[in-house]
Each structure stands twice: as C-alpha cells, then as structure tokens.
Amino acid sequence: MSSVQIPTTTLPTGAKIPVFGFGTYKVTHKVYETVSHALALGYRHIDTAQMYGNEAEVGRAIADSGIARNELFLTSKLDNGNHDPKDARTSFAHTLADLRTDYVDLFLIHWPLPSLYGGDVTLPWPVLEEFYAQGQARAIGLSNYSIPHIEKVLKIAKITPHVLQVEAHPFFPNNEVRAFARAHGMTTQAWSPLARGRAAHDPQLSRIAASIGKSSAQVALRWALERGDVVFPKSVTPRRQAENLDVFSFQLSHSDRARIDALDEGEKGRTGSHPDTMNRL
Ligand SMILES: NC(=O)c1ccc[n+]([C@@H]2O[C@H](COP(=O)([O-])OP(=O)(O)OC[C@H]3O[C@@H](n4cnc5c(N)ncnc54)[C@H](OP(=O)(O)O)[C@@H]3O)[C@@H](O)[C@H]2O)c1
C-alpha cells in the first residue's frame, strides 16, 4: 500500500475527513479499475453520488481493496428524483447496499431544486437528520445550495448542515456562499477543483507551475487546499491520479496566490449548472 499521508480536517461532528479525495463524476467506464487504482495510490476519501450510477462498482472496488472501513471516508448524495422522504429513505438504503457498508461518512442533498417539489428546498433535510441520528450517515450536508437556499434549511434544521459542497476553482471561486457556510460552522468542499480540466491548460497557472516545478493541475489543487477547501479531483488516468495526489510537499507564495485569485471570472467561470435553474430529475 501507498505511504502517502493525506492530511485531515475536522468536521463539525468531530470526525476527521481527509482534505484530499477522489471524485467519481462521469466515471462510468472501468469504474472498478479506476477506483481500485486510486485506492492503491493512497486515496482514502471517495466522492460518489446516486446520480453517478457507479455506487455498486465503487463498492466492489472498496470491498476488494481490503482497506478497513474506518480508514475510508465515503461520501454519497441524494439524487434529484429522490427528495420525497419515502424515496430518500429507499434510495439511501440502496446506496448503503451498493457501497457494501452500514454507513456513509457524509451524505449530501445533491441539488436544491428550487423549481421542483413545490419550491421546498428543505424537503429531504429532516430525513437526512434521521440518517444522522441512526448513525447511517456520520455527517450530513448540502451541495449546490446558494445562500437563500441554506437560510431556508437553517430555519427548519434541528442539525445545522455539517458540510457545503459547491463548485469552486480559480475561474469561479464562489467566495460568498463558501464564506456564509463557514460562518455557520460548515466545512466547505470545492467540486471541479480543476474546472473540469481547464485549469491544466491555463496560461497563468502554467507560468506559476513552471516557476516552481509543478504542474498547473497541482497548482490549482494546492490553491484550493490553502483556501481551506476539501477537494476530490477526478481522473481516470493513472498518471494524473498520482500527480494530483502530490500536492503536500510545496506551498504557494503570497504573490502566486494573489495571481491565482485574479483569475476569478465570476459567473462566466462557472462550469456546471446554476443552483437556481438546475431542475433535471
Ligand atoms: N456536487 C456536485 O454537484 C458535483 C458536481 C461536479 C463534480 N462533483 C464532484 O467533484 C469531483 C471533481 O469534479 P469534476 O470531476 O467535475 O472535475 P475536475 O476534477 O475539476 O476535473 C476532471 C477533469 O480534469 C482532468 N484531469 C484530472 N487531473 C488532471 C491533471 N493532473 N492534468 C490534466 N487534466 C487532469 C480529467 O481528465 P481524465 O479523467 O481524462 O484524466 C477530467 O477531464 C467529481 O468527480 C465529483 O465527485 C460534484
């Protein structure tokens, strides 16, 4: 097994989460091989979702890895069609069965869907609180919720969400909602930290990378970590999986961080759906 030591941070629950994990969005082909390779390299935090359709193969890779369950951090997310409480419970049972585990370390509502379910972005939250109370989700949180959406959840929540997972990378740093979540004690996670690959080809990131002997992808990932976000880049390419993991032996200078901060394109830099309009079931 690998000797990579991945730092952890502490969730509001007191549990530790590796600050660096492996993303599995669009990993639909050779899922078993891809996840097995990541685990062999030393990744111990896997981010999946009901929507990705790969939980069963992720579960098979984990089972065959021989890694003890308590050495792994597993995240999944409630799919858009499952916000009704009954569907949330049924689908969550499938998630646990597919992942071959009694619990996930983190379960998130994937999208707020303000134009569906009568506009009630809080609908599944009490069910996630149930999963948490039963110990089947060791932490619970929100993904893609904007500030007004989070405020609605906070009004009805018995348990303040532990985590907010949103898109964030140099071209779309998404600072306001991340700051809001942190002010409420949540841990922030940055999805698409490589801007779905764009970061690897950006001229400014490439210049910084060349000056410190790193790759552009490593610079983007390091920037996210130094901002205090938890990240889980995805790569189906073994060489890139290893490259991405190698971000704990250097630091960015203050001036390089400022140059990366200046890549902010606001809304134009967003790569994924907008939380207000995403309504795909
Ligand atoms: N909550 C949400 O709504 C949400 C939305 C999106 C993503 N996520 C999570 O966040 C994870 C990461 O986001 P993402 O998969 O969208 O995008 P990402 O990690 O920002 O980028 C992945 C892309 O970058 C390429 N890549 C990876 N490492 C590279 C390197 N070192 N050099 C050059 N290119 C590299 C990959 O190519 P290859 O694979 O071909 O190597 C792939 O095309 C997802 O997998 C998922 O777990 C969550």
CSV table of N, CA and C and ligand atoms in Angstrom, one decimal, residues 22-25 47-48 52 77 110-111 143-144 165 190-197 200-201 215 217 232-237 240 243-244, ligand 1:
chain,number,residue,atom,x,y,z
A,22,PHE,N,-11.0,11.5,-3.9
A,22,PHE,CA,-11.1,11.1,-5.3
A,22,PHE,C,-12.5,11.3,-5.8
A,23,GLY,N,-12.7,12.1,-6.9
A,23,GLY,CA,-14.0,12.3,-7.4
A,23,GLY,C,-14.4,11.3,-8.5
A,24,THR,N,-15.7,11.0,-8.6
A,24,THR,CA,-16.1,9.9,-9.5
A,24,THR,C,-17.2,10.3,-10.4
A,25,TYR,N,-17.4,11.6,-10.6
A,25,TYR,CA,-18.4,12.1,-11.6
A,25,TYR,C,-17.9,11.7,-13.0
A,47,ASP,N,-15.6,10.4,-3.4
A,47,ASP,CA,-16.9,11.2,-3.5
A,47,ASP,C,-17.7,10.6,-4.7
A,48,THR,N,-18.8,10.0,-4.3
A,48,THR,CA,-19.7,9.5,-5.3
A,48,THR,C,-21.1,10.1,-5.1
A,52,TYR,N,-24.5,9.4,-10.1
A,52,TYR,CA,-23.4,9.0,-11.0
A,52,TYR,C,-23.5,7.6,-11.5
A,77,LYS,N,-24.6,11.2,-2.4
A,77,LYS,CA,-25.5,12.3,-2.4
A,77,LYS,C,-26.9,11.8,-2.9
A,110,HIS,N,-28.0,16.6,-3.2
A,110,HIS,CA,-27.1,16.9,-4.3
A,110,HIS,C,-27.4,18.3,-4.9
A,111,TRP,N,-28.7,18.6,-5.1
A,111,TRP,CA,-29.1,19.9,-5.7
A,111,TRP,C,-30.3,20.4,-4.9
A,143,SER,N,-25.3,20.3,-1.1
A,143,SER,CA,-24.5,20.5,-2.2
A,143,SER,C,-25.2,21.4,-3.1
A,144,ASN,N,-24.5,22.4,-3.6
A,144,ASN,CA,-25.1,23.4,-4.6
A,144,ASN,C,-26.2,24.3,-4.1
A,165,GLN,N,-20.9,21.5,-0.2
A,165,GLN,CA,-20.1,21.2,-1.3
A,165,GLN,C,-20.6,22.0,-2.5
A,190,ALA,N,-14.8,21.9,-2.4
A,190,ALA,CA,-14.8,22.5,-3.7
A,190,ALA,C,-14.9,21.5,-4.8
A,191,TRP,N,-16.1,21.4,-5.5
A,191,TRP,CA,-16.1,20.4,-6.6
A,191,TRP,C,-15.6,21.0,-7.9
A,192,SER,N,-15.2,20.1,-8.8
A,192,SER,CA,-14.5,20.5,-10.0
A,192,SER,C,-13.3,21.5,-9.7
A,193,PRO,N,-12.4,21.1,-8.8
A,193,PRO,CA,-11.3,22.0,-8.5
A,193,PRO,C,-10.3,22.2,-9.6
A,194,LEU,N,-10.4,21.4,-10.7
A,194,LEU,CA,-9.6,21.7,-11.9
A,194,LEU,C,-10.5,22.3,-13.0
A,195,ALA,N,-11.6,22.8,-12.6
A,195,ALA,CA,-12.5,23.4,-13.6
A,195,ALA,C,-12.7,22.4,-14.7
A,196,ARG,N,-12.9,21.1,-14.4
A,196,ARG,CA,-13.1,20.0,-15.3
A,196,ARG,C,-12.0,19.9,-16.4
A,197,GLY,N,-10.8,20.3,-16.0
A,197,GLY,CA,-9.6,20.1,-16.8
A,197,GLY,C,-9.1,21.4,-17.3
A,200,ALA,N,-5.7,22.8,-16.1
A,200,ALA,CA,-4.4,22.2,-16.6
A,200,ALA,C,-3.9,22.9,-17.8
A,201,HIS,N,-4.7,23.7,-18.5
A,201,HIS,CA,-4.2,24.4,-19.7
A,201,HIS,C,-4.2,25.9,-19.6
A,215,SER,N,2.9,21.0,-11.8
A,215,SER,CA,2.0,21.1,-12.9
A,215,SER,C,0.9,22.1,-12.6
A,217,ALA,N,-2.2,21.6,-12.8
A,217,ALA,CA,-3.3,21.0,-12.0
A,217,ALA,C,-2.9,21.0,-10.5
A,232,PHE,N,-11.6,16.9,-4.2
A,232,PHE,CA,-11.5,15.5,-4.7
A,232,PHE,C,-11.6,15.5,-6.2
A,233,PRO,N,-10.4,15.8,-6.8
A,233,PRO,CA,-10.3,15.8,-8.3
A,233,PRO,C,-10.6,14.4,-8.8
A,234,LYS,N,-11.1,14.4,-10.1
A,234,LYS,CA,-11.4,13.1,-10.7
A,234,LYS,C,-10.4,13.0,-11.9
A,235,SER,N,-9.8,11.8,-12.0
A,235,SER,CA,-9.1,11.4,-13.2
A,235,SER,C,-9.1,9.9,-13.4
A,236,VAL,N,-9.4,9.6,-14.6
A,236,VAL,CA,-9.4,8.2,-15.0
A,236,VAL,C,-8.0,7.8,-15.5
A,237,THR,N,-7.1,8.7,-15.5
A,237,THR,CA,-5.7,8.5,-16.0
A,237,THR,C,-4.8,8.2,-14.8
A,240,ARG,N,-2.2,10.9,-13.9
A,240,ARG,CA,-2.8,12.1,-13.3
A,240,ARG,C,-3.3,11.8,-11.9
A,243,GLU,N,-0.2,12.3,-9.9
A,243,GLU,CA,0.2,13.7,-10.0
A,243,GLU,C,-0.7,14.6,-9.1
A,244,ASN,N,-2.0,14.4,-9.1
A,244,ASN,CA,-2.9,15.2,-8.3
A,244,ASN,C,-2.7,15.0,-6.8
B,1,LIG,N1,-21.9,18.1,-6.0
B,1,LIG,C1,-21.9,18.3,-7.3
B,1,LIG,O1,-22.9,18.7,-7.9
B,1,LIG,C2,-20.7,18.0,-8.1
B,1,LIG,C3,-20.6,18.4,-9.4
B,1,LIG,C4,-19.4,18.1,-10.2
B,1,LIG,C5,-18.4,17.3,-9.5
B,1,LIG,N2,-18.6,16.9,-8.3
B,1,LIG,C6,-17.5,16.1,-7.6
B,1,LIG,O2,-16.3,16.7,-7.8
B,1,LIG,C7,-15.4,15.8,-8.4
B,1,LIG,C8,-14.4,16.6,-9.2
B,1,LIG,O3,-15.0,17.4,-10.2
B,1,LIG,P1,-15.1,17.0,-11.8
B,1,LIG,O4,-14.9,15.6,-12.0
B,1,LIG,O5,-16.3,17.7,-12.3
B,1,LIG,O6,-13.9,17.8,-12.4
B,1,LIG,P2,-12.3,18.1,-12.0
B,1,LIG,O7,-11.8,17.1,-11.0
B,1,LIG,O8,-12.2,19.6,-11.8
B,1,LIG,O9,-11.6,17.8,-13.5
B,1,LIG,C9,-11.7,16.5,-14.0
B,1,LIG,C10,-11.1,16.6,-15.4
B,1,LIG,O10,-9.7,17.1,-15.3
B,1,LIG,C11,-8.9,16.1,-16.0
B,1,LIG,N3,-7.7,16.0,-15.1
B,1,LIG,C12,-7.6,15.5,-13.9
B,1,LIG,N4,-6.3,15.6,-13.4
B,1,LIG,C13,-5.6,16.2,-14.4
B,1,LIG,C14,-4.3,16.5,-14.5
B,1,LIG,N5,-3.4,16.3,-13.5
B,1,LIG,N6,-3.9,17.2,-15.6
B,1,LIG,C15,-4.7,17.4,-16.6
B,1,LIG,N7,-6.0,17.1,-16.6
B,1,LIG,C16,-6.5,16.5,-15.5
B,1,LIG,C17,-9.7,14.8,-16.0
B,1,LIG,O11,-9.3,14.0,-17.1
B,1,LIG,P3,-9.1,12.4,-17.1
B,1,LIG,O12,-10.1,11.9,-16.2
B,1,LIG,O13,-9.3,12.1,-18.5
B,1,LIG,O14,-7.7,12.2,-16.7
B,1,LIG,C18,-11.1,15.3,-16.2
B,1,LIG,O15,-11.4,15.6,-17.5
B,1,LIG,C19,-16.3,15.0,-9.3
B,1,LIG,O16,-15.7,13.8,-9.8
B,1,LIG,C20,-17.4,14.7,-8.3
B,1,LIG,O17,-17.0,13.7,-7.4
B,1,LIG,C21,-19.7,17.2,-7.5
